[in-house]
Each structure stands twice: as structure tokens, then as C-alpha cells.
PDB file of C-alpha atoms in Angstrom:
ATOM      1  CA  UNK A 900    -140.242-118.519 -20.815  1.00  0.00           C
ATOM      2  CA  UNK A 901    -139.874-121.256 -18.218  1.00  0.00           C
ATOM      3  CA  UNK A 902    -137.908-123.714 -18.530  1.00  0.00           C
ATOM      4  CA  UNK A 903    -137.670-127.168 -16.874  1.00  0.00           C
ATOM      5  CA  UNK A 904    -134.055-129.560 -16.960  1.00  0.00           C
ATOM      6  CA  UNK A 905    -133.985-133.058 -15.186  1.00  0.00           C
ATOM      7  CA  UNK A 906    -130.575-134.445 -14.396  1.00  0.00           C
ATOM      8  CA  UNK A 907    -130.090-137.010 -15.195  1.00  0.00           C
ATOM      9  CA  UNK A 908    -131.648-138.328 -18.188  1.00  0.00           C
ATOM     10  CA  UNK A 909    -131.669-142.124 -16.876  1.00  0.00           C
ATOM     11  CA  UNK A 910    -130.160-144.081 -13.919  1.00  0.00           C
ATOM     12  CA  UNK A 911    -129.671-147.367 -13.271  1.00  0.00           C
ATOM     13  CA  UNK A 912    -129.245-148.549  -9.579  1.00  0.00           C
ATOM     14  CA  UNK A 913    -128.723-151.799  -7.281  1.00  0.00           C
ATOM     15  CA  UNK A 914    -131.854-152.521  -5.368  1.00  0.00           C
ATOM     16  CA  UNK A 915    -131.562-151.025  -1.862  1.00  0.00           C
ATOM     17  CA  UNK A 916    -129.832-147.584  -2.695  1.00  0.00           C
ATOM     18  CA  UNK A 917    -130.344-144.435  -2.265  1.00  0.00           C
ATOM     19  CA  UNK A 918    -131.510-142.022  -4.963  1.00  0.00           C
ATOM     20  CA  UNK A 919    -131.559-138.107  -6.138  1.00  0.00           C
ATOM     21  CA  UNK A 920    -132.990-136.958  -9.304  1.00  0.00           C
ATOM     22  CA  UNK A 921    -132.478-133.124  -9.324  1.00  0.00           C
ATOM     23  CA  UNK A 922    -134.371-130.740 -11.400  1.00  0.00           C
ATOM     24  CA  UNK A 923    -133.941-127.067 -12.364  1.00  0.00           C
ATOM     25  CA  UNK A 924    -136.167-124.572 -13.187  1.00  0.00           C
ATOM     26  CA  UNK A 925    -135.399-121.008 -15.059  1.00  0.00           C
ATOM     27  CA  UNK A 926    -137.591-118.987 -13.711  1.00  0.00           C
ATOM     28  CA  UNK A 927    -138.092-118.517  -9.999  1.00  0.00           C
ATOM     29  CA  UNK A 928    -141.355-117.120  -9.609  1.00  0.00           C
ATOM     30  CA  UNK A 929    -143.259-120.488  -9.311  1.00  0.00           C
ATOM     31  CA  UNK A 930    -146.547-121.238  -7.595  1.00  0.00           C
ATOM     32  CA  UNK A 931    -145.845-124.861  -6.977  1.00  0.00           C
ATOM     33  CA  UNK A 932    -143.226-127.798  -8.157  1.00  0.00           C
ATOM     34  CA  UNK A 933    -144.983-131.223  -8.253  1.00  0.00           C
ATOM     35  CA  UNK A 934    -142.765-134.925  -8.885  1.00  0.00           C
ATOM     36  CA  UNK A 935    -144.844-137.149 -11.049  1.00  0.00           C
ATOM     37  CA  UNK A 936    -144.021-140.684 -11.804  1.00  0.00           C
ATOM     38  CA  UNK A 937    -145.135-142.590 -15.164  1.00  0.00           C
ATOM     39  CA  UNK A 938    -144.926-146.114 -16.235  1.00  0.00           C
ATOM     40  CA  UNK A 939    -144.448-146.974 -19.581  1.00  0.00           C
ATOM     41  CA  UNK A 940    -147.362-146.094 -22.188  1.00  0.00           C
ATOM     42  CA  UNK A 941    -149.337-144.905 -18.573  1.00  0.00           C
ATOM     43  CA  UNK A 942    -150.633-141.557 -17.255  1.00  0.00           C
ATOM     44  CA  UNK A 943    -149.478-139.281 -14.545  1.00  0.00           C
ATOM     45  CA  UNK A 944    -149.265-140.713 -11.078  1.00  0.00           C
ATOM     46  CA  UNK A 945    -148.934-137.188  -8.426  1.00  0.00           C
ATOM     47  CA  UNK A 946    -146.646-138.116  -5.882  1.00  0.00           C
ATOM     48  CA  UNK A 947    -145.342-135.058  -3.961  1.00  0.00           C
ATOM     49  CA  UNK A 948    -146.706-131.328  -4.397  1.00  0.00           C
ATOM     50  CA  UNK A 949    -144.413-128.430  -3.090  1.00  0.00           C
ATOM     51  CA  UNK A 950    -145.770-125.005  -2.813  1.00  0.00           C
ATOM     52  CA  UNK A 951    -143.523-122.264  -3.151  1.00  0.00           C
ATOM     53  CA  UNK A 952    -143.051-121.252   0.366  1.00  0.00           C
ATOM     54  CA  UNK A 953    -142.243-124.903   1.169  1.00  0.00           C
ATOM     55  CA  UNK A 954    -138.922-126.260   1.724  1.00  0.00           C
ATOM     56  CA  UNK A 955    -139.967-129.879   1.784  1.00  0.00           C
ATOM     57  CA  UNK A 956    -142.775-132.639   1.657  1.00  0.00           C
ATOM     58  CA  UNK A 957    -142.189-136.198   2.440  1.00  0.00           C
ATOM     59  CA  UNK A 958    -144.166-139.193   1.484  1.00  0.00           C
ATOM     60  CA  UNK A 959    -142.763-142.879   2.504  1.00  0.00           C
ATOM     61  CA  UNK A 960    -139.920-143.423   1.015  1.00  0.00           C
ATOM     62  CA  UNK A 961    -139.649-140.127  -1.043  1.00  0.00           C
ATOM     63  CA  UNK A 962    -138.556-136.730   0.095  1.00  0.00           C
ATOM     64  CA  UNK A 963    -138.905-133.900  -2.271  1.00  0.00           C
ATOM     65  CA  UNK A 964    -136.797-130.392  -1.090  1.00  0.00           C
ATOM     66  CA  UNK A 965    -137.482-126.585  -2.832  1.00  0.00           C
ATOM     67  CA  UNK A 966    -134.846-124.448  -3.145  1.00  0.00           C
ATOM     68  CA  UNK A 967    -136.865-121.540  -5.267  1.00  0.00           C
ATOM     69  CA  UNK A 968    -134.351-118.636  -4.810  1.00  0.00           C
ATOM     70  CA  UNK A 969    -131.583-120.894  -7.008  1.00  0.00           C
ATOM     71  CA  UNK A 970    -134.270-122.716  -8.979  1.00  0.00           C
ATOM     72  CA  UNK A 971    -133.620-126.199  -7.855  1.00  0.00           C
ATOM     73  CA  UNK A 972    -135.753-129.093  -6.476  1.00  0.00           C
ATOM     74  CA  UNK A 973    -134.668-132.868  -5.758  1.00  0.00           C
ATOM     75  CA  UNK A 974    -136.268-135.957  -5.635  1.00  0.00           C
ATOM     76  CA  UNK A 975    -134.969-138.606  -2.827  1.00  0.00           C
ATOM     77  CA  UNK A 976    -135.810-141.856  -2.497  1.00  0.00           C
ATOM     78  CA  UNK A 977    -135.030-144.170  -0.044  1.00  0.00           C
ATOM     79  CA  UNK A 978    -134.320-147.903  -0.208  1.00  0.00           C
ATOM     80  CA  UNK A 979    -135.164-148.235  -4.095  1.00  0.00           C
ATOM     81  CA  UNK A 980    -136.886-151.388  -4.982  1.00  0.00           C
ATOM     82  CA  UNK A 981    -137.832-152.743  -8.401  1.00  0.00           C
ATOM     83  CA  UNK A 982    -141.187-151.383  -8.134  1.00  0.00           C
ATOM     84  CA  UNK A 983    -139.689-147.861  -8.251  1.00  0.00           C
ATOM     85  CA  UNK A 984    -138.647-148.154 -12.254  1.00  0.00           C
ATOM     86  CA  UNK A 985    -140.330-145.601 -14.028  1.00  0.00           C
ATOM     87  CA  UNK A 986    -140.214-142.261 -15.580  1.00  0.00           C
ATOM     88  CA  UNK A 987    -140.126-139.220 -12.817  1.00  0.00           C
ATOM     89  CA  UNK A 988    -140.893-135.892 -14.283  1.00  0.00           C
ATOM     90  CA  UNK A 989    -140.652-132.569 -12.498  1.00  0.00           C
ATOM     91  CA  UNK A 990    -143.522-129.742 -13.363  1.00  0.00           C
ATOM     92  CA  UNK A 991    -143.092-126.030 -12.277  1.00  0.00           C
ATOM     93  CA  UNK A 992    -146.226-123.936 -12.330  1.00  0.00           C
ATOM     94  CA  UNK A 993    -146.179-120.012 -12.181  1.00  0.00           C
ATOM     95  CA  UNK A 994    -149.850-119.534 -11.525  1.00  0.00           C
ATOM     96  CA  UNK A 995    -151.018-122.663 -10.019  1.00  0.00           C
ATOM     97  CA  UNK A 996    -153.071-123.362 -13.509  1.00  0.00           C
ATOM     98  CA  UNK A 997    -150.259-124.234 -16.389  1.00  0.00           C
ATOM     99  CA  UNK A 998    -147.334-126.855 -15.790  1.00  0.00           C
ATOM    100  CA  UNK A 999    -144.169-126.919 -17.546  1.00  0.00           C
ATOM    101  CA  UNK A1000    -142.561-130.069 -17.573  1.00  0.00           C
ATOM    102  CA  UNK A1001    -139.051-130.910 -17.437  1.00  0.00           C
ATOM    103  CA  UNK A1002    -137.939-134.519 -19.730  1.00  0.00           C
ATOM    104  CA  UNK A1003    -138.105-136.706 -17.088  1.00  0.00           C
ATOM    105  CA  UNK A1004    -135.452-138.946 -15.667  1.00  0.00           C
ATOM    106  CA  UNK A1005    -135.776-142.724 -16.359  1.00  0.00           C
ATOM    107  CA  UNK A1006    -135.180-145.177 -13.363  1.00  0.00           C
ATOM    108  CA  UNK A1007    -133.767-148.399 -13.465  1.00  0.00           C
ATOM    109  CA  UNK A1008    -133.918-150.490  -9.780  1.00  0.00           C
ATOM    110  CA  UNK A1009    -132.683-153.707 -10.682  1.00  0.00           C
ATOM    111  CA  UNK A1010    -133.128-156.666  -8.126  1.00  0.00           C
TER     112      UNK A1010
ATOM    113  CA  UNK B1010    -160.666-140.057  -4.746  1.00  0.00           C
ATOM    114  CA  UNK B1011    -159.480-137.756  -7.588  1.00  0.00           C
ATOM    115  CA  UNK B1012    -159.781-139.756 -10.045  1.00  0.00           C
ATOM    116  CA  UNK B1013    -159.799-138.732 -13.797  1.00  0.00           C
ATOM    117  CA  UNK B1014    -160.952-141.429 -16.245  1.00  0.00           C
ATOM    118  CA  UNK B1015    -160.105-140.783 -19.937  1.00  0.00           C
ATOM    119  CA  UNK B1016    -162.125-142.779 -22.840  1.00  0.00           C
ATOM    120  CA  UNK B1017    -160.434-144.386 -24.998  1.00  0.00           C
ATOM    121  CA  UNK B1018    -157.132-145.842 -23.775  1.00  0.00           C
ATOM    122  CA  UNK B1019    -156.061-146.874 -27.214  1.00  0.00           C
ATOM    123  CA  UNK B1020    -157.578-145.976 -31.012  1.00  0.00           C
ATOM    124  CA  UNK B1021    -156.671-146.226 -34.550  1.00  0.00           C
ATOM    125  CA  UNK B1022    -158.251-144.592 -37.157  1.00  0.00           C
ATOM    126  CA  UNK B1023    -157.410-143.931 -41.367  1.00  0.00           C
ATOM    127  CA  UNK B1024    -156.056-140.765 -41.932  1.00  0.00           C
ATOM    128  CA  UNK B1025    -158.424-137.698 -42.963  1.00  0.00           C
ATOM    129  CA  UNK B1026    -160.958-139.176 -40.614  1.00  0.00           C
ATOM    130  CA  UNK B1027    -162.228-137.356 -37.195  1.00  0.00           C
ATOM    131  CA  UNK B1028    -160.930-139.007 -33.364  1.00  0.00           C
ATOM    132  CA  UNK B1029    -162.604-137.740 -30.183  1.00  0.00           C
ATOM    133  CA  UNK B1030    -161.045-138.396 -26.733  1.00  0.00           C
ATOM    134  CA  UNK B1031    -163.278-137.568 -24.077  1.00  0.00           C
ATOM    135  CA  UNK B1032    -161.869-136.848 -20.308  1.00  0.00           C
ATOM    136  CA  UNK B1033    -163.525-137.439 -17.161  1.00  0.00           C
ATOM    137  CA  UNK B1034    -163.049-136.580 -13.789  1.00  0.00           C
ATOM    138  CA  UNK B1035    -165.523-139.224 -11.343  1.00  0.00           C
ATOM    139  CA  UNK B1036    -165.222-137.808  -7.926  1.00  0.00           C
ATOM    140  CA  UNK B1037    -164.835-134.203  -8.585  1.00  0.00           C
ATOM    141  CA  UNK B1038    -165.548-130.933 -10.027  1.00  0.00           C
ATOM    142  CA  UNK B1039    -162.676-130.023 -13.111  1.00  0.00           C
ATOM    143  CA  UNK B1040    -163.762-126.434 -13.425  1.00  0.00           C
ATOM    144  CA  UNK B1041    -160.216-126.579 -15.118  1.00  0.00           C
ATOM    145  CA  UNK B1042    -158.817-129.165 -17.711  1.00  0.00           C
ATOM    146  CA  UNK B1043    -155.848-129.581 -19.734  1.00  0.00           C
ATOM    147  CA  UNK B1044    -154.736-131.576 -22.796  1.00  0.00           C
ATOM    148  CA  UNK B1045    -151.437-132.838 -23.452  1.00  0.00           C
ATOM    149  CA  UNK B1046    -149.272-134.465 -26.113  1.00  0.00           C
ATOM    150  CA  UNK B1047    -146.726-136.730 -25.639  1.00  0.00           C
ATOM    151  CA  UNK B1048    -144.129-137.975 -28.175  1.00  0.00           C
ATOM    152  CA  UNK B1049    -142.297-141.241 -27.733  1.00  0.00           C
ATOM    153  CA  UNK B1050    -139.529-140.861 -24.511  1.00  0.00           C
ATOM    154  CA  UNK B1051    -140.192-137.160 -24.982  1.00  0.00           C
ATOM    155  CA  UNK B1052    -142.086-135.400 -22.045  1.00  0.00           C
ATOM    156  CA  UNK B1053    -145.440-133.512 -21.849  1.00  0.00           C
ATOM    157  CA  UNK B1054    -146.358-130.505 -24.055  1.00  0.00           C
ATOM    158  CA  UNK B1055    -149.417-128.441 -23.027  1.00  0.00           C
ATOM    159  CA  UNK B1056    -151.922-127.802 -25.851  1.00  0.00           C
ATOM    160  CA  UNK B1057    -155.048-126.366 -24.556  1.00  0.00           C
ATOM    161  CA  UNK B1058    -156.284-125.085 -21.016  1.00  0.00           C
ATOM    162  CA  UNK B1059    -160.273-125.321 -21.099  1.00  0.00           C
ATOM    163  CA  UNK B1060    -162.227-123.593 -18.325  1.00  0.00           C
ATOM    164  CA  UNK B1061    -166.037-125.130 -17.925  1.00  0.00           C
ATOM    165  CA  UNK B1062    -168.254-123.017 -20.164  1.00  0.00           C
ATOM    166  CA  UNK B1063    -165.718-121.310 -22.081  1.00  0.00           C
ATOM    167  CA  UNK B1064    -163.548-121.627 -25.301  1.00  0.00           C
ATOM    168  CA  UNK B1065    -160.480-122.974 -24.527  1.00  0.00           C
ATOM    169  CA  UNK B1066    -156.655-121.487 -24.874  1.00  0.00           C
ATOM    170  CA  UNK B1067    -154.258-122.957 -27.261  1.00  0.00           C
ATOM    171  CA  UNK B1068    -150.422-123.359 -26.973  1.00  0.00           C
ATOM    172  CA  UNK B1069    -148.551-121.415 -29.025  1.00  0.00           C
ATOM    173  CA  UNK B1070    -147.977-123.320 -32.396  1.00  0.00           C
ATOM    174  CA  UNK B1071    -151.408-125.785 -31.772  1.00  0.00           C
ATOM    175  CA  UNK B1072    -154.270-125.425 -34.425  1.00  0.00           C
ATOM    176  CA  UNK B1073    -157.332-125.138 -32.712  1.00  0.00           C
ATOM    177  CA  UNK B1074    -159.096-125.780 -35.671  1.00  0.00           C
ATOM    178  CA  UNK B1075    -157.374-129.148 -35.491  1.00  0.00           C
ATOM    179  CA  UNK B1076    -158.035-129.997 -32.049  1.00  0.00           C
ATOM    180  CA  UNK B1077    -161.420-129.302 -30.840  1.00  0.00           C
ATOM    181  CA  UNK B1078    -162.091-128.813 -27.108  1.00  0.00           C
ATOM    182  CA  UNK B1079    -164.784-128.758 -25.589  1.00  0.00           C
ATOM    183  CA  UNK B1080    -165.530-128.340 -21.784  1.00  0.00           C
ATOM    184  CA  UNK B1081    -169.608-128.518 -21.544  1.00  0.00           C
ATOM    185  CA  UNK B1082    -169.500-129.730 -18.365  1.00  0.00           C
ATOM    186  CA  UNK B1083    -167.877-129.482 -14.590  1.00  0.00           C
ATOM    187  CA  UNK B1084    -166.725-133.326 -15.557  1.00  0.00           C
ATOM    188  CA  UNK B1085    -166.321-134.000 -18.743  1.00  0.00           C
ATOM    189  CA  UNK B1086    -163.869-132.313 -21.751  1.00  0.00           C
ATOM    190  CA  UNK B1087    -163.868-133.590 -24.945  1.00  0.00           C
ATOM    191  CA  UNK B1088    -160.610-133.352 -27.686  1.00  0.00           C
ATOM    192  CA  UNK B1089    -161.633-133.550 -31.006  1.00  0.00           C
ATOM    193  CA  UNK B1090    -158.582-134.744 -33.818  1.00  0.00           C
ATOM    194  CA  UNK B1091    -160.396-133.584 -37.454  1.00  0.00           C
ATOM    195  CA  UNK B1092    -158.642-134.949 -40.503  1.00  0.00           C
ATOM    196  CA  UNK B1093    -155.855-136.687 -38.949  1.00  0.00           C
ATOM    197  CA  UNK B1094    -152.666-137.223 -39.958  1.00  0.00           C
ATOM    198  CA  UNK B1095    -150.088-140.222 -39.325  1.00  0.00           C
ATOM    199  CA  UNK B1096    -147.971-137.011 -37.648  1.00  0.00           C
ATOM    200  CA  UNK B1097    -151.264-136.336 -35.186  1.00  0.00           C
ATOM    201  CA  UNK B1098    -150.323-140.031 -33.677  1.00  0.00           C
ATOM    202  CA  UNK B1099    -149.162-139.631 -30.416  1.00  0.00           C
ATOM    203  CA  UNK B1100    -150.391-140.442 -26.547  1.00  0.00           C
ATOM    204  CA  UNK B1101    -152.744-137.665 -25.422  1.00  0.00           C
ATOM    205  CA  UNK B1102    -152.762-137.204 -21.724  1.00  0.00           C
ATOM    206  CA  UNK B1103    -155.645-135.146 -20.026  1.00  0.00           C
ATOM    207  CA  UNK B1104    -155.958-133.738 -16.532  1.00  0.00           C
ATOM    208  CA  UNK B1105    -158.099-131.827 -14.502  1.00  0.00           C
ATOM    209  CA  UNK B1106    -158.387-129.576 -11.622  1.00  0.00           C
ATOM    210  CA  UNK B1107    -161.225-128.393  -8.990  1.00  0.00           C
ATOM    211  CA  UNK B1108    -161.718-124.951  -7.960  1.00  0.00           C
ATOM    212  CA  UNK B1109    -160.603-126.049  -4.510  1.00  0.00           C
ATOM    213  CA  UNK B1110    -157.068-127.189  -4.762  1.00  0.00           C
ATOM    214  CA  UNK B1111    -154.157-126.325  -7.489  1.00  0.00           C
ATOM    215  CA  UNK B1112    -153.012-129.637  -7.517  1.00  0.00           C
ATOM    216  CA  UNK B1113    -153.850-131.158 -11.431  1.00  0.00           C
ATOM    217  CA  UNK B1114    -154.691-135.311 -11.569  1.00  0.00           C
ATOM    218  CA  UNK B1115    -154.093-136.517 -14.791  1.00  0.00           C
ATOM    219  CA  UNK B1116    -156.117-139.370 -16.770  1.00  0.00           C
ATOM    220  CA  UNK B1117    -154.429-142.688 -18.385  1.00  0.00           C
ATOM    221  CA  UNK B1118    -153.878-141.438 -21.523  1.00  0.00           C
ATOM    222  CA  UNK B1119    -155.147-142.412 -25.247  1.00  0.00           C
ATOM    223  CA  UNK B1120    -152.987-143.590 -27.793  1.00  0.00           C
ATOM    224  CA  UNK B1121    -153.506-142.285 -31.101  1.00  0.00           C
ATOM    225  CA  UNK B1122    -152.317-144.202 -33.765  1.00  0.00           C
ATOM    226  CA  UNK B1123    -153.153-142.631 -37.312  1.00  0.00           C
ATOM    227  CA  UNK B1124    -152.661-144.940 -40.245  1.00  0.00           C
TER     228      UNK B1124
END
């Protein structure tokens, strides 16, 4: 059974740094990783998906790297603002149909 | 575009009385959908996995004669809480996916508050 760990559980940064939320994954044999943010009492906002022979994908300020052979993925972020506080969850899926979802890490940017 | 709409964003309702959540995606064909639950700071749990036209498949340990689901159409899945419980409140998160891409986009959300 997969399963899906976010380290760490919360972080709290100065405005302006720079950022990696890692998440690990059991099982290697994924389809895809995606990095979702959520706001509080909000849905799913997509913001990078990773297929499995991908090493990378970048969007703005965000930079999301696959390693699949040691079940790892990270979440960068560049220049954190305010605007960046939310929840980030990772999601593995195996088939490209079911996600498993790790916790989630909750980010603090404060000004 | 992808956008998935879900209807409503917040209800309350007595216990032993019936809730239905309908999800919709607007600009696209869902020929799959998903419901989740969500419990307070915890993350998502996968219930069901509907395909258009056919019953859906449950998660392990999810009553599917609890939680109706219905997928009649290529944009619109309906969940279905009969007799609920105050332990059935929770935020129920939908999403959906077209036949073209593997990438799921997820609705709002409803809260579920059973009293």
C-alpha cells in the first residue's frame, strides 16, 4: 500500500526566503506526483504535475524535482511572499486514476 | 478552463436526514470523478472513484450504502449522505478528470455540518 509523508508538518518563514517542502513516497512505481496548494476551508488548487519519467517542472516561482528510484519529490519556492501561506500537499498516483495524498505541510510567510 | 464547480459550498442538516452534493465540471468532459473526505488539519481520503455510466468503487472501509454516487452524466456526479450522523460532518472535496489528460481538478469543497 502506498504511502505518502510530507516533511515537515508546518514552517514558518521571513518573507523573501527560500523554501523546500520534501515529500516521500513508499512505493516507486508511480504514474505521476502532483503539488497541490489549499487555503483554509478551500479546494485543491493544481500547481505542478510531474510524470514519472520527469525529473522536473517549473512554474514561476516554484520548482518541483522527481527522484522516483529513492521515492522522493521536493517542492521549491522562490522568494516566498505572504500570499504563499497555505497548505501544500503532495499526491502520488500509480495508475494515473487514484491519488494518495501525503498530510500536507502548512506554510507560514510572514511579512 | 478546467474548472470543476461543486454545489453546495456549505450545508447543515438534522441528523437521520438525507444531504446530496452534486459536482460539476463546466468546461470539460469528467469521464472520471472522485469524492473525498477531509477531516479538520487532516489530509484527503479517497472514498469513491465513479466512471460515467457505471457504479462507482468504494474505499476500503466506506459504506456505499451510506454514500450514494452517482455519475449519470460526462459532467455532473452526485454524493448522496442518507441518515447522517454528527460523525458524517466533514468537508467533502470532489474532482474530476477527462479522458484526455491524467491530471485530476478538484471542486471547492462542501462543508457538511450534521447537527
Amino acid at each position: 500500500k502506498q504511502e505518502v509523508t510530507q516533511i515537515p508538518a508546518a514552517l514558518s518563514v521571513p518573507e523573501g526566503e527560500n523554501l523546500v517542502l520534501n515529500c516521500s513516497f513508499t512505493d516507486s512505481a508511480i504514474y505521476n506526483l502532483q503539488w497541490f496548494r489549499q487555503d483554509p476551508g478551500k479546494g485543491l488548487t493544481s500547481l505542478l504535475l510531474i510524470q514519472s519519467s520527469q525529473r522536473e517542472q517549473t512554474s514561476g516561482r516554484l520548482n518541483a524535482s522527481l527522484d522516483k528510484s529513492s521515492g522522493r519529490s521536493t517542492l521549491y519556492i522562490a522568494a516566498s511572499q505572504p500570499g504563499d501561506s497555505a497548505t501544500y500537499l503532495c499526491a502520488v498516483s500509480r495508475t494515473g486514476n487514484m491519488l494518495t495524498f501525503g498530510g500536507g505541510t502548512r506554510l507560514m510567510v510572514k511579512p | 478552463g478546467a474548472v470543476v464547480s461543486q454545489h453546495p459550498s456549505r450545508v447543515i442538516c438534522k441528523s437521520g436526514t438525507s444531504v446530496k452534493i452534486e459536482c460539476r465540471s463546466l468546461d470539460f468532459q469528467a469521464t472520471t470523478m472522485f469524492w473525498y473526505r477531509q477531516f479538520p488539519k487532516q489530509s484527503l481520503m479517497l472514498m469513491a472513484t465513479s466512471n460515467e455510466g457505471s457504479k462507482a468503487t468504494y474505499e476500503q472501509g466506506v459504506e456505499k450504502d451510506k454514500f450514494l454516487i452517482n455519475h449519470a452524466s460526462l459532467t455532473l456526479s452526485t454524493l448522496t449522505v442518507t441518515s447522517a450522523h454528527p460523525e458524517d460532518s466533514s468537508f467533502y472535496i470532489c474532482s474530476a478528470r477527462s479522458h484526455r489528460s491524467f491530471e485530476q481538478y478538484f471542486g471547492p469543497g462542501t462543508r457538511l455540518t450534521v447537527t
